[in-house]
Each structure stands twice: as C-alpha cells, then as structure tokens.
C-alpha cells in the first residue's frame, strides 16, 4: 500500500524529490511551482554549470565598480597622492570631493546612453561597449601628469561603468534560471566586494612605494576585470527575453532549452517561461525606441514600479554605506586610529567582512524574502549607528572651547579610552556585515525584478542615474562633513534609516519565487503590497508529478487529516488522503474542490 505523508512547510516552495512523498506547502505562484516540480529542477547539472559560467562572466561587471570604490578610498589617504596633486594632507577639501564626484558625473552622463546601448544589440554587447570605455578611461587615469588628466580619466571610467551597471544585472536576471534568479542576481552586486577586496589590499601593498607609482599601479590593475568581460562577452548567449522582443523565437527556445531545460524544448519550465514571455513582452515596446522613456510613467502600474526603483536607489546609498565605502580611513581616524598603514589594513578587512555578509544575504534571499531582509537590516543599522555615535561622542578629549583636541596637527582626535575606540571599530565591522546582508544583494536584484522587460534597460539606467545623484552627495559632501561635524554627522543616518524602515514596510512589495513576468500580477493589483504577501496552499507530489492547488474546502480536510492522521499513527493503523472530484484546470495546474479520508476501517480493512 502506498503511504502519502503530508506536512506543512510555509517557508519554501522548492520540490522535495523523495520517492512517493507528498507535502502541503504555501507558494507565491502555483503554475511556477507546478512546472518546477514536473521539470525536476536541480542546481548541479552540467547545463546549470554552463549557465553559471555565463552568469559569472557577466557578474564581473560588478567587480569593476567595487575595485574603484575601495581604491579611491585607499589612495585618497596616501601622502604621495595628495602631494602629487597638491591636496591638503590631513583634511577633506572641495577639490578632493570633486575628484570623487567627477566619476559620479561620468556615471550620470553615461546613464542617458546606458539604456539604448543595452537594448540596441543585446545585453552582451552592452557589456562589451561599457568595458571598452572603462579600459580607455583607466589608461587616461594611469598615465596622467596633472589633475585635469586624472579627472578626465575618471569621467570616462564612470561613463563606461554606467553602461556595464545597466547591461550586467539585466543580463544576469534575464538569463538566470527562474528557480535560482534570486541567488544568482543577488550574487551580482555581491561581487562588488570581489573587486573591493583587491581594491583595498593592492593599495595597502603599494602604499610604501615612493612617488606616483604607489597610486598608478593600482589604477593600471583596474583594467583586469574589465578586460576579462571585454574578451568574453561576445561569446556569451543572448538572453531569451531580448531574443523574443526582437522576434527571434527559435533562438530563444534553443537558449532556454539548453540552459533551463537540460536540452529539452518540451521541459515544463521552458514551456511556462516561453508562454509567459510571449504574452508579456511586446515586439513594438519602447525598448525599440532609444528616446522613449514613457513606459516608466504611463500607467499606475508603471509609476508604482518606478517609485520603488527610485526609492531603492537612494535607500541603497544613503543607509550609511557611503562613509564606510569612500571614507573608511577617515572614520577610523575619527575613532582615534592615527596610523595610516593600520587604517588601510582595517579598510581591507572591512571589505572581507562585508563580502561575507553579502554572500550570506544572497544565498538566503529567497528563503527570507526581500521585505524581511530589508526591514531587519535597516532596523539593525539604526541601532548600530546610534551606538557608534554615542561611543565616539563620549570618547573625545575636548578643549576649553568644547571642540575636539587633535594629535600634533595630524587630524586625528585625541581619545580618552583606547578600548572604547576598539569597540567603535567592532561596530563598524558589524555595520558592514549587516548592511551587506540586505542592501548589497538587493541593490541590483530588487530594481530588476520591479521593472517590466520593455523598460528594464532604461529603468536600470534611470536607477543608476539616481544612485549616482545619491553618490554625488556621498562623495562630495561626506568628507567635508566628517571634517567639520565629526561624530554629529552620524545623526543624519540614524533618522534617515528610521524613515527608510517605515517606507519599506508600507510600500515595498515581495517579489521572491516568481518569474519576472509573473511579478506583473503584483503591480496590477489594487493593493500591491498585500497581494505580494498572499500565498496559495498546494500539495506537492513526488516523482515529478507536479502540484495540486488546495481550495478552501480542502483546508478543513487538511486540518482534519492532520488530527485524524495523528490518531491513526498512535493506533498503529494506516491511512491515505484520497483527492475527490476534479474542479478546474488553469495553466496546467489541476484544482480539486474537495477531498475525503479513507482508512483501513472505512474500507473494511482492504489493502
């Protein structure tokens, strides 16, 4: 006799493949759960490893931005760099802020062409164009002999990064297997630290080299990640969604079969993806018109999507990561660490800790959900900044005028208790882990999920534009603010993070475990947040037999089944759940109106 053991699991929608076992679960989308179960999706097959290689190459785009972010934070503390360009040795000035900001200005300018460059010939050629521009900018920067040349190279570099920051995440999200899109796209921005770690430790290693080579060598190495993407991107497959949007259906089916269906065009997951893409993607959409951004604003649905993209741009940059990313040595200086070599070492270690948090968050983003991930992290950031502010404020020696006393004109404030300064450093490390657990993986994942295909490239360019507006403030103002306001500057982040928490709770939708096309249902709903949190109860059948959706009447049966099942188990008798009359079928998923319990007693002891 067959045994069908049913149990609840409200946290997951992945298929258990134990032979002959059925389970009751809650899922965001029944059709997707059914296709995944029937396709017997597994993450470690030969086809999946080929897909991971393609996604890895695209993900290297994120390393480029991470390397520059950590690099400039490090070499900005070099006396060789500051003396070469005539900057003040100890304090942030408007000129040093402009050097940072010119990269952001290049990014802003590049945002206007990033969308069309990504839509024109495909996502992979967008990556190719962007990395070619980046390499050109790095060459200008590394060979410059004056500040104008250095700033010109940074402008070109920022221009190219705007294109790769649009094409890269679009490629990964559209190419990833829908069952693992959350992890794969979350990993994209996690690779910021794969660039950021060498961006910290290379300057640490070259800081003792006399003269300009101390900062030129790290800049030359900026071409490594860009060069790999430049060489490899022409050989990558194009995303199925771009192919369908350009009426190349056979190529799209071949690509999905090869990377999502284990070589089988009739795979349930391939058929579902193709059906949804054809229904959702327009061959005459605004992605064919480089000047047309109307689909970001032309309906209530589009405006809600765009609002979330806009807010994520600012939340991801103004949660407090700006000071840590660009002015980490300055923060350590404010905590009383006066040796620049030590500050550079801590800067490198901070990136390692943050990378660990980012990987952790990317792996579990589908288990936690996007909303809980952001809410918990933001709440913890409020606490962390409050502690840092209090610890720094109560540890500074002040003069008769109430202002901090500095050590021998170095710009490092005198502290009362060295042990308390170490606690500040510990909290800064905790901040890096906490921020990176949520915001790093979701910076690219969440905006990509919120955007429709037709507006995805332009929407990501729009997102990057506002990211750079936020970064402009971080890079131009933060260094000067730390020099003038010292510990009081932390109050800004405390109150801003409280505002973020409230806004995320009331307006951010949940997007996990749906295909990109299925997310449209959320934004078309009257109450998108409430709709995004709805789940459907299903029975997951073993042996690739798909799922059965449970209707309201079945919930009573399931409760009774659970109670009576325990009674049968305690009595040592056997039983099974028999599903009754078929009700309806939609999207290939069978629904049943009612079920009944049969056991040994009611069936007269027959087997």
Coordinates of C-alpha atoms in Angstrom, one line a residue:
X1 CA 0.0 0.0 0.0
X2 CA 1.2 3.5 -0.8
X3 CA 1.9 5.9 2.0
X4 CA 1.4 9.6 1.4
X5 CA 2.7 11.6 4.4
X6 CA 1.6 15.3 4.3
X7 CA 3.2 18.0 6.3
X8 CA 3.3 21.9 6.3
X9 CA 6.3 23.9 5.2
X10 CA 5.4 27.6 4.9
X11 CA 8.9 28.7 4.2
X12 CA 9.8 27.1 0.9
X13 CA 8.5 26.2 -2.5
X14 CA 11.3 24.0 -3.7
X15 CA 10.4 20.5 -4.7
X16 CA 11.3 17.6 -2.4
X17 CA 12.2 14.7 -4.6
X18 CA 11.8 11.8 -2.2
X19 CA 10.0 9.0 -4.0
X20 CA 6.3 8.7 -3.3
X21 CA 6.1 11.6 -0.8
X22 CA 3.6 14.5 -1.0
X23 CA 3.7 17.6 1.1
X24 CA 1.4 20.6 1.8
X25 CA 3.1 23.9 1.2
X26 CA 2.5 27.5 0.6
X27 CA 3.8 29.1 -2.6
X28 CA 3.6 32.5 -4.3
X29 CA 2.7 31.1 -7.7
X30 CA 1.1 27.8 -8.4
X31 CA 2.0 27.5 -12.1
X32 CA 5.6 28.1 -11.4
X33 CA 5.7 25.6 -8.5
X34 CA 4.0 23.0 -10.8
X35 CA 6.4 23.5 -13.7
X36 CA 9.4 23.4 -11.3
X37 CA 8.2 20.1 -9.7
X38 CA 7.5 18.4 -13.0
X39 CA 10.8 19.5 -14.5
X40 CA 12.7 18.1 -11.5
X41 CA 14.9 21.2 -11.4
X42 CA 18.4 20.6 -9.9
X43 CA 21.1 23.2 -9.4
X44 CA 24.2 21.0 -10.0
X45 CA 23.7 19.6 -13.5
X46 CA 26.1 20.1 -16.5
X47 CA 23.7 22.5 -18.1
X48 CA 23.4 24.6 -15.0
X49 CA 27.2 24.8 -14.6
X50 CA 27.4 26.2 -18.1
X51 CA 24.8 28.7 -17.2
X52 CA 26.7 29.7 -14.0
X53 CA 29.8 30.3 -16.1
X54 CA 27.9 32.7 -18.3
X55 CA 26.4 34.5 -15.3
X56 CA 29.8 34.6 -13.6
X57 CA 31.4 36.5 -16.6
X58 CA 28.5 39.0 -16.5
X59 CA 28.8 39.3 -12.8
X60 CA 32.5 40.5 -13.1
X61 CA 31.0 43.9 -14.2
X62 CA 30.2 44.5 -10.6
X63 CA 33.9 43.9 -9.6
X64 CA 34.8 47.0 -11.7
X65 CA 32.7 49.3 -9.6
X66 CA 33.8 47.7 -6.3
X67 CA 37.5 48.0 -7.2
X68 CA 37.2 51.7 -7.9
X69 CA 35.2 52.4 -4.8
X70 CA 37.7 50.8 -2.5
X71 CA 40.7 52.0 -4.5
X72 CA 39.9 55.7 -4.3
X73 CA 39.1 55.4 -0.6
X74 CA 42.6 54.0 0.0
X75 CA 44.8 56.2 -2.3
X76 CA 43.0 59.3 -1.1
X77 CA 44.8 58.7 2.2
X78 CA 48.2 58.5 0.5
X79 CA 50.6 61.4 1.2
X80 CA 52.2 60.6 -2.2
X81 CA 48.8 61.0 -4.0
X82 CA 47.9 64.2 -2.1
X83 CA 51.3 65.8 -2.5
X84 CA 51.4 65.0 -6.3
X85 CA 48.1 66.9 -6.9
X86 CA 48.6 69.5 -4.2
X87 CA 45.8 68.4 -1.8
X88 CA 45.7 69.2 1.9
X89 CA 47.5 66.3 3.6
X90 CA 45.1 65.9 6.5
X91 CA 41.7 67.4 5.7
X92 CA 39.0 66.8 3.1
X93 CA 38.6 69.8 0.8
X94 CA 36.2 70.7 -2.1
X95 CA 38.9 69.7 -4.6
X96 CA 39.2 66.1 -3.2
X97 CA 35.5 65.9 -3.2
X98 CA 35.4 66.9 -6.9
X99 CA 37.9 64.2 -7.8
X100 CA 35.4 61.7 -6.3
X101 CA 32.4 63.4 -7.8
X102 CA 33.8 63.6 -11.4
X103 CA 33.4 59.8 -11.5
X104 CA 29.8 60.2 -10.5
X105 CA 29.3 62.9 -13.1
X106 CA 30.6 60.5 -15.7
X107 CA 28.2 57.9 -14.4
X108 CA 25.3 60.4 -14.7
X109 CA 26.2 61.2 -18.3
X110 CA 26.6 57.6 -19.1
X111 CA 23.1 56.8 -17.7
X112 CA 21.5 58.6 -20.6
X113 CA 23.0 56.2 -23.2
X114 CA 23.2 53.1 -21.0
X115 CA 19.6 52.0 -21.7
X116 CA 19.8 52.4 -25.5
X117 CA 23.3 50.7 -25.5
X118 CA 21.8 47.7 -23.7
X119 CA 18.7 47.4 -25.8
X120 CA 20.3 48.1 -29.2
X121 CA 22.2 44.9 -30.0
X122 CA 21.5 43.0 -26.8
X123 CA 22.7 42.8 -23.2
X124 CA 26.1 41.1 -24.0
X125 CA 27.0 43.9 -26.5
X126 CA 26.1 46.5 -23.9
X127 CA 28.7 44.9 -21.6
X128 CA 31.2 44.9 -24.4
X129 CA 30.7 48.6 -25.1
X130 CA 30.9 49.6 -21.5
X131 CA 34.1 47.7 -20.7
X132 CA 35.8 49.1 -23.8
X133 CA 35.1 52.6 -22.5
X134 CA 36.3 51.6 -19.0
X135 CA 39.6 50.4 -20.2
X136 CA 40.1 53.6 -22.2
X137 CA 39.4 55.7 -19.1
X138 CA 41.8 53.6 -16.9
X139 CA 44.6 54.2 -19.4
X140 CA 44.0 58.0 -19.3
X141 CA 43.9 58.0 -15.5
X142 CA 47.0 55.9 -15.0
X143 CA 49.2 58.0 -17.5
X144 CA 48.0 61.4 -16.4
X145 CA 50.6 64.1 -15.4
X146 CA 48.2 66.6 -13.9
X147 CA 44.9 66.8 -12.1
X148 CA 42.9 67.6 -15.2
X149 CA 44.1 64.4 -16.9
X150 CA 43.3 62.4 -13.8
X151 CA 39.8 63.8 -13.6
X152 CA 39.2 63.3 -17.3
X153 CA 40.1 59.6 -16.9
X154 CA 37.7 59.3 -14.0
X155 CA 34.9 60.8 -16.0
X156 CA 35.4 58.3 -18.9
X157 CA 35.6 55.5 -16.4
X158 CA 32.4 56.5 -14.8
X159 CA 30.7 56.8 -18.2
X160 CA 31.6 53.2 -19.1
X161 CA 30.6 51.9 -15.6
X162 CA 27.1 53.3 -16.2
X163 CA 26.7 51.1 -19.2
X164 CA 28.0 47.9 -17.6
X165 CA 25.9 48.6 -14.4
X166 CA 22.8 48.5 -16.7
X167 CA 23.7 45.7 -19.0
X168 CA 25.2 43.4 -16.4
X169 CA 22.3 42.9 -14.0
X170 CA 19.8 42.9 -16.9
X171 CA 21.8 40.0 -18.4
X172 CA 22.0 38.0 -15.2
X173 CA 18.4 38.4 -14.2
X174 CA 17.1 37.6 -17.7
X175 CA 19.5 34.7 -18.3
X176 CA 19.3 33.1 -14.8
X177 CA 17.1 30.0 -14.2
X178 CA 13.9 31.3 -12.6
X179 CA 14.2 28.9 -9.7
X180 CA 17.6 30.5 -8.8
X181 CA 17.2 34.0 -10.0
X182 CA 17.2 35.5 -6.5
X183 CA 20.5 33.9 -5.6
X184 CA 22.2 34.5 -9.0
X185 CA 21.2 38.1 -9.4
X186 CA 21.8 38.8 -5.7
X187 CA 25.4 37.5 -6.2
X188 CA 25.9 40.1 -8.9
X189 CA 26.2 43.0 -6.6
X190 CA 28.0 40.8 -4.0
X191 CA 30.9 40.8 -6.4
X192 CA 31.3 44.5 -5.6
X193 CA 33.5 43.1 -2.8
X194 CA 35.4 40.7 -5.1
X195 CA 36.6 43.9 -6.7
X196 CA 36.6 45.9 -3.4
X197 CA 38.9 43.4 -1.6
X198 CA 41.8 43.7 -4.1
X199 CA 40.9 47.4 -4.4
X200 CA 41.8 47.7 -0.7
X201 CA 44.7 45.3 -0.3
X202 CA 46.6 46.4 -3.5
X203 CA 46.9 50.0 -2.3
X204 CA 47.9 48.6 1.1
X205 CA 50.7 46.8 -0.6
X206 CA 51.8 49.7 -2.7
X207 CA 51.5 52.4 -0.1
X208 CA 55.2 52.4 0.8
X209 CA 56.4 52.8 -2.8
X210 CA 57.8 56.3 -3.2
X211 CA 56.4 58.6 -5.8
X212 CA 53.4 58.4 -8.0
X213 CA 53.8 54.7 -8.8
X214 CA 52.3 54.0 -5.4
X215 CA 48.9 55.0 -6.8
X216 CA 49.4 54.5 -10.6
X217 CA 50.0 50.7 -10.2
X218 CA 46.6 50.1 -8.5
X219 CA 44.9 52.2 -11.3
X220 CA 46.5 50.1 -14.0
X221 CA 45.2 46.9 -12.4
X222 CA 41.7 48.4 -12.8
X223 CA 41.7 47.0 -16.3
X224 CA 41.9 43.3 -15.2
X225 CA 38.2 42.7 -14.6
X226 CA 37.1 44.9 -17.5
X227 CA 39.5 43.1 -19.8
X228 CA 38.0 39.7 -19.0
X229 CA 34.5 40.9 -19.7
X230 CA 35.6 42.6 -22.9
X231 CA 37.2 39.5 -24.3
X232 CA 34.5 37.0 -23.2
X233 CA 31.2 38.9 -23.7
X234 CA 30.9 38.5 -27.5
X235 CA 30.8 34.7 -27.0
X236 CA 28.0 34.7 -24.4
X237 CA 24.5 33.6 -25.4
X238 CA 22.0 36.4 -25.7
X239 CA 19.1 36.5 -23.2
X240 CA 15.8 34.8 -24.3
X241 CA 13.8 37.8 -23.4
X242 CA 15.8 40.1 -25.7
X243 CA 15.6 37.5 -28.5
X244 CA 11.8 37.2 -28.1
X245 CA 11.4 41.0 -28.0
X246 CA 13.3 41.1 -31.3
X247 CA 11.2 38.3 -32.9
X248 CA 13.8 35.6 -32.7
X249 CA 11.7 32.9 -31.1
X250 CA 13.6 29.8 -32.3
X251 CA 16.9 31.1 -30.9
X252 CA 15.2 32.0 -27.6
X253 CA 13.7 28.5 -27.3
X254 CA 17.1 26.9 -28.1
X255 CA 18.7 29.0 -25.4
X256 CA 16.1 28.2 -22.8
X257 CA 16.2 24.5 -23.6
X258 CA 20.0 24.5 -23.4
X259 CA 20.4 26.3 -20.1
X260 CA 17.0 25.9 -18.3
X261 CA 15.6 22.7 -19.7
X262 CA 18.5 20.3 -19.8
X263 CA 18.4 20.3 -23.6
X264 CA 14.7 19.6 -23.8
X265 CA 12.4 22.1 -25.5
X266 CA 9.4 20.4 -24.0
X267 CA 10.6 20.8 -20.4
X268 CA 7.7 22.2 -18.3
X269 CA 9.8 25.1 -17.1
X270 CA 10.8 26.1 -20.7
X271 CA 7.2 25.9 -21.9
X272 CA 6.0 28.0 -19.0
X273 CA 8.7 30.6 -19.4
X274 CA 8.1 30.8 -23.2
X275 CA 4.4 31.2 -22.8
X276 CA 4.7 34.0 -20.2
X277 CA 7.4 35.8 -22.2
X278 CA 5.3 35.8 -25.4
X279 CA 2.3 37.0 -23.5
X280 CA 4.2 39.7 -21.6
X281 CA 6.9 41.0 -23.9
X282 CA 5.9 43.4 -26.8
X283 CA 7.9 43.3 -30.1
X284 CA 6.9 47.0 -30.5
X285 CA 7.7 48.2 -27.0
X286 CA 9.6 51.3 -26.0
X287 CA 12.9 49.3 -25.9
X288 CA 12.9 49.7 -29.7
X289 CA 12.9 53.5 -29.4
X290 CA 16.0 54.8 -27.8
X291 CA 14.4 58.2 -26.9
X292 CA 11.2 56.7 -25.4
X293 CA 11.1 56.5 -21.5
X294 CA 7.3 56.8 -21.4
X295 CA 6.8 53.2 -20.2
X296 CA 8.3 54.1 -16.9
X297 CA 5.5 56.5 -16.2
X298 CA 2.5 55.9 -18.5
X299 CA 0.3 53.9 -16.1
X300 CA -0.4 53.4 -12.4
X301 CA 1.4 50.1 -12.5
X302 CA 4.5 51.7 -14.2
X303 CA 4.6 54.6 -11.8
X304 CA 4.5 52.2 -8.8
X305 CA 7.3 50.2 -10.2
X306 CA 9.3 53.3 -10.9
X307 CA 8.7 54.7 -7.4
X308 CA 10.2 51.5 -5.9
X309 CA 13.2 51.7 -8.3
X310 CA 13.7 55.4 -7.4
X311 CA 13.5 54.8 -3.6
X312 CA 15.8 51.8 -3.8
X313 CA 18.4 54.0 -5.5
X314 CA 18.5 56.4 -2.5
X315 CA 18.0 53.8 0.2
X316 CA 20.9 51.7 -1.0
X317 CA 23.3 54.7 -1.0
X318 CA 22.1 56.7 2.0
X319 CA 21.8 54.0 4.6
X320 CA 25.3 54.8 5.8
X321 CA 27.4 52.8 3.4
X322 CA 28.7 56.0 1.8
X323 CA 31.0 56.9 4.6
X324 CA 32.1 53.3 5.1
X325 CA 32.9 52.8 1.4
X326 CA 34.6 56.0 0.5
X327 CA 35.8 57.5 3.8
X328 CA 36.5 54.4 5.9
X329 CA 40.0 55.6 6.9
X330 CA 38.5 59.0 7.9
X331 CA 36.0 57.2 10.2
X332 CA 38.9 55.2 11.8
X333 CA 40.8 58.5 12.2
X334 CA 37.8 59.9 14.0
X335 CA 37.9 56.9 16.3
X336 CA 41.5 57.7 17.2
X337 CA 43.4 55.3 14.8
X338 CA 46.2 57.6 13.7
X339 CA 48.5 55.3 11.7
X340 CA 47.6 55.4 8.0
X341 CA 49.0 51.9 7.3
X342 CA 46.8 50.4 10.1
X343 CA 43.8 52.3 8.7
X344 CA 44.4 50.8 5.2
X345 CA 44.7 47.3 6.7
X346 CA 41.3 47.8 8.5
X347 CA 39.8 49.0 5.3
X348 CA 40.8 45.8 3.6
X349 CA 39.5 43.7 6.4
X350 CA 36.2 45.6 6.3
X351 CA 35.6 44.6 2.7
X352 CA 36.2 40.9 3.6
X353 CA 33.6 41.0 6.4
X354 CA 31.2 42.9 4.1
X355 CA 31.7 40.3 1.4
X356 CA 30.8 37.5 3.8
X357 CA 27.6 39.3 4.7
X358 CA 26.7 39.9 1.1
X359 CA 27.2 36.3 0.1
X360 CA 25.2 35.2 3.2
X361 CA 22.3 37.5 2.2
X362 CA 22.4 36.5 -1.5
X363 CA 22.2 32.8 -0.6
X364 CA 19.2 33.2 1.7
X365 CA 17.3 36.0 0.0
X366 CA 14.7 33.5 -1.4
X367 CA 14.3 31.9 2.0
X368 CA 13.8 35.2 3.9
X369 CA 12.0 37.3 1.2
X370 CA 13.1 40.7 0.1
X371 CA 10.9 42.7 2.5
X372 CA 12.0 41.0 5.8
X373 CA 15.6 41.1 4.5
X374 CA 15.5 44.9 4.1
X375 CA 13.4 45.6 7.2
X376 CA 15.5 43.6 9.7
X377 CA 18.8 45.0 8.2
X378 CA 17.5 48.7 8.3
X379 CA 16.3 48.3 11.9
X380 CA 19.8 47.0 13.0
X381 CA 21.5 49.8 11.1
X382 CA 19.6 52.4 13.3
X383 CA 20.9 50.6 16.4
X384 CA 24.5 50.3 15.1
X385 CA 24.7 54.0 14.1
X386 CA 23.3 55.0 17.5
X387 CA 26.0 53.0 19.3
X388 CA 28.8 54.4 17.1
X389 CA 27.6 57.9 17.6
X390 CA 27.4 57.5 21.4
X391 CA 30.8 55.8 21.7
X392 CA 32.6 58.3 19.5
X393 CA 31.0 61.3 21.2
X394 CA 31.8 60.2 24.7
X395 CA 35.5 59.2 23.9
X396 CA 36.8 62.5 22.5
X397 CA 39.0 64.9 24.5
X398 CA 37.8 68.5 24.2
X399 CA 39.4 71.8 24.9
X400 CA 38.0 74.7 26.9
X401 CA 36.0 75.8 23.8
X402 CA 34.3 72.4 23.7
X403 CA 36.0 71.4 20.4
X404 CA 38.0 68.1 20.0
X405 CA 41.7 68.2 20.6
X406 CA 43.8 66.8 17.7
X407 CA 47.1 64.9 17.9
X408 CA 50.1 67.0 16.7
X409 CA 48.2 68.5 13.8
X410 CA 47.6 65.1 12.1
X411 CA 43.8 65.5 12.0
X412 CA 43.4 62.5 14.4
X413 CA 41.4 63.5 17.5
X414 CA 42.7 62.6 21.0
X415 CA 40.7 59.9 22.7
X416 CA 40.1 59.2 26.4
X417 CA 39.9 55.4 26.3
X418 CA 41.6 53.3 23.6
X419 CA 39.4 50.3 24.5
X420 CA 36.3 52.3 23.6
X421 CA 37.8 53.2 20.2
X422 CA 38.2 49.4 19.5
X423 CA 34.5 48.9 20.3
X424 CA 33.8 51.6 17.7
X425 CA 35.8 49.7 15.1
X426 CA 34.0 46.5 16.1
X427 CA 30.6 48.2 15.4
X428 CA 31.9 49.5 12.1
X429 CA 32.7 45.9 11.1
X430 CA 29.2 44.8 12.3
X431 CA 27.7 47.6 10.2
X432 CA 29.5 46.3 7.1
X433 CA 28.2 42.8 7.6
X434 CA 24.6 43.9 8.4
X435 CA 24.3 46.4 5.6
X436 CA 25.8 43.9 3.1
X437 CA 23.5 41.1 4.1
X438 CA 20.5 43.0 2.8
X439 CA 21.3 46.0 0.6
X440 CA 24.3 44.6 -1.3
X441 CA 22.5 41.6 -2.9
X442 CA 19.2 43.6 -3.4
X443 CA 20.7 46.8 -4.9
X444 CA 20.6 45.2 -8.4
X445 CA 18.1 42.3 -7.8
X446 CA 15.2 44.3 -6.5
X447 CA 15.1 47.1 -9.2
X448 CA 15.5 44.5 -11.9
X449 CA 12.6 42.5 -10.6
X450 CA 10.4 45.5 -10.3
X451 CA 10.8 46.5 -13.9
X452 CA 9.0 45.1 -17.0
X453 CA 11.1 43.8 -19.9
X454 CA 10.3 46.8 -22.2
X455 CA 11.5 49.3 -19.6
X456 CA 14.2 47.2 -17.9
X457 CA 17.3 48.6 -19.6
X458 CA 16.1 52.2 -19.4
X459 CA 14.7 51.6 -15.9
X460 CA 18.1 50.3 -14.7
X461 CA 19.7 53.3 -16.4
X462 CA 17.2 55.5 -14.6
X463 CA 18.0 53.7 -11.3
X464 CA 21.8 54.2 -11.9
X465 CA 21.2 57.8 -12.6
X466 CA 19.6 58.3 -9.1
X467 CA 22.2 56.1 -7.5
X468 CA 24.8 58.5 -8.7
X469 CA 22.9 61.5 -7.6
X470 CA 22.9 60.0 -4.2
X471 CA 26.6 59.1 -4.5
X472 CA 27.3 62.7 -5.6
X473 CA 26.3 63.8 -2.1
X474 CA 28.2 60.9 -0.5
X475 CA 31.4 61.7 -2.3
X476 CA 31.3 65.4 -2.4
X477 CA 29.8 66.2 1.0
X478 CA 30.7 63.4 3.3
X479 CA 34.4 64.0 3.6
X480 CA 33.9 67.7 4.3
X481 CA 31.1 66.9 6.7
X482 CA 33.2 64.5 8.7
X483 CA 35.9 67.1 8.9
X484 CA 33.5 69.8 10.2
X485 CA 30.7 67.9 12.1
X486 CA 32.7 64.9 13.3
X487 CA 30.5 62.5 15.3
X488 CA 27.4 64.6 15.0
X489 CA 27.2 63.6 11.3
X490 CA 26.0 60.1 12.4
X491 CA 22.7 61.6 13.5
X492 CA 21.7 62.1 9.9
X493 CA 22.0 58.4 9.1
X494 CA 20.1 57.4 12.3
X495 CA 17.0 59.5 11.4
X496 CA 17.2 58.6 7.7
X497 CA 17.3 54.9 8.4
X498 CA 14.2 55.2 10.6
X499 CA 12.4 56.8 7.6
X500 CA 13.6 54.0 5.3
X501 CA 12.2 51.4 7.7
X502 CA 8.7 53.0 7.7
X503 CA 8.6 53.5 3.9
X504 CA 9.8 49.9 3.1
X505 CA 7.1 48.4 5.5
X506 CA 4.2 50.3 3.8
X507 CA 5.3 50.4 0.1
X508 CA 7.8 47.7 -0.8
X509 CA 6.3 44.6 -2.4
X510 CA 7.6 41.0 -2.1
X511 CA 9.0 39.6 -5.3
X512 CA 10.6 36.3 -4.4
X513 CA 9.8 32.9 -6.1
X514 CA 8.0 34.3 -9.2
X515 CA 9.2 34.5 -12.8
X516 CA 9.9 38.1 -13.9
X517 CA 6.7 38.0 -15.9
X518 CA 4.6 36.8 -13.0
X519 CA 5.6 39.8 -10.9
X520 CA 3.2 41.9 -13.1
X521 CA 0.3 40.4 -11.2
X522 CA 1.5 42.2 -8.1
X523 CA 1.7 45.7 -9.6
X524 CA -1.7 45.2 -11.4
X525 CA -3.4 44.5 -8.0
X526 CA -5.3 47.2 -6.2
X527 CA -3.1 46.7 -3.1
X528 CA 0.3 45.6 -4.4
X529 CA 1.9 45.0 -1.0
X530 CA -0.9 42.9 0.3
X531 CA -1.2 40.9 -2.9
X532 CA 2.6 40.2 -2.9
X533 CA 2.3 38.6 0.5
X534 CA -0.5 36.3 -0.5
X535 CA 0.3 32.6 -0.7
X536 CA -1.5 29.6 -2.1
X537 CA -1.7 26.2 -0.4
X538 CA -0.7 23.3 -2.6
X539 CA 0.0 19.6 -2.4
X540 CA 3.5 18.9 -3.8
X541 CA 3.6 15.4 -5.2
X542 CA 6.7 13.3 -5.5
X543 CA 8.3 11.7 -8.6
X544 CA 7.8 14.8 -10.8
X545 CA 4.0 14.6 -10.8
X546 CA 3.6 18.4 -10.2
X547 CA 1.3 20.1 -7.6
X548 CA -2.4 20.3 -6.7
X549 CA -3.8 23.6 -5.5
X550 CA -5.9 23.4 -2.3
X551 CA -9.1 25.3 -2.2
X552 CA -10.9 26.5 0.9
X553 CA -12.9 23.3 1.5
X554 CA -9.6 21.3 1.4
X555 CA -8.2 23.3 4.3
X556 CA -10.8 21.8 6.6
X557 CA -10.0 18.4 5.3
X558 CA -6.2 19.1 5.8
X559 CA -6.8 20.1 9.4
X560 CA -9.0 17.0 10.0
X561 CA -6.4 14.9 8.1
X562 CA -3.7 16.2 10.4
X563 CA -5.7 15.4 13.5
X564 CA -7.0 12.1 12.4
X565 CA -3.6 11.2 10.9
X566 CA -2.1 11.5 14.4
X567 CA -4.9 9.4 15.8
X568 CA -4.2 6.7 13.2
X569 CA -0.5 6.9 13.8
X570 CA -0.9 6.5 17.5
X571 CA -3.2 3.5 16.9
X572 CA -0.8 1.9 14.5
X573 CA -3.2 1.8 11.6
X574 CA -2.6 3.0 8.1
X575 CA -4.4 5.6 6.0
X576 CA -4.2 7.8 2.9
X577 CA -5.6 11.0 1.6
X578 CA -7.8 10.5 -1.5
X579 CA -8.5 13.6 -3.6
X580 CA -12.0 13.8 -4.9
X581 CA -13.8 15.4 -7.8
X582 CA -11.7 17.5 -10.3
X583 CA -12.9 21.0 -10.3
X584 CA -10.9 23.0 -12.9
X585 CA -7.6 23.4 -14.6
X586 CA -5.7 26.5 -15.3
X587 CA -2.1 27.0 -16.5
X588 CA -1.7 23.2 -16.5
X589 CA -2.4 23.0 -12.7
X590 CA -5.2 20.8 -11.6
X591 CA -7.6 22.1 -8.9
X592 CA -9.8 19.9 -6.7
X593 CA -12.9 21.0 -4.9
X594 CA -12.9 18.5 -2.0
X595 CA -11.1 15.6 -0.6
X596 CA -12.0 12.7 1.7
X597 CA -10.2 10.5 4.1
X598 CA -10.1 6.7 3.6
X599 CA -8.5 4.4 6.0
X600 CA -8.5 0.7 6.9
X601 CA -11.7 0.9 8.9
X602 CA -13.9 2.7 6.3
X603 CA -12.6 0.5 3.6
X604 CA -13.4 -2.7 5.5
X605 CA -9.7 -3.4 6.1
X606 CA -8.9 -4.0 2.4
X607 CA -5.5 -3.1 1.0

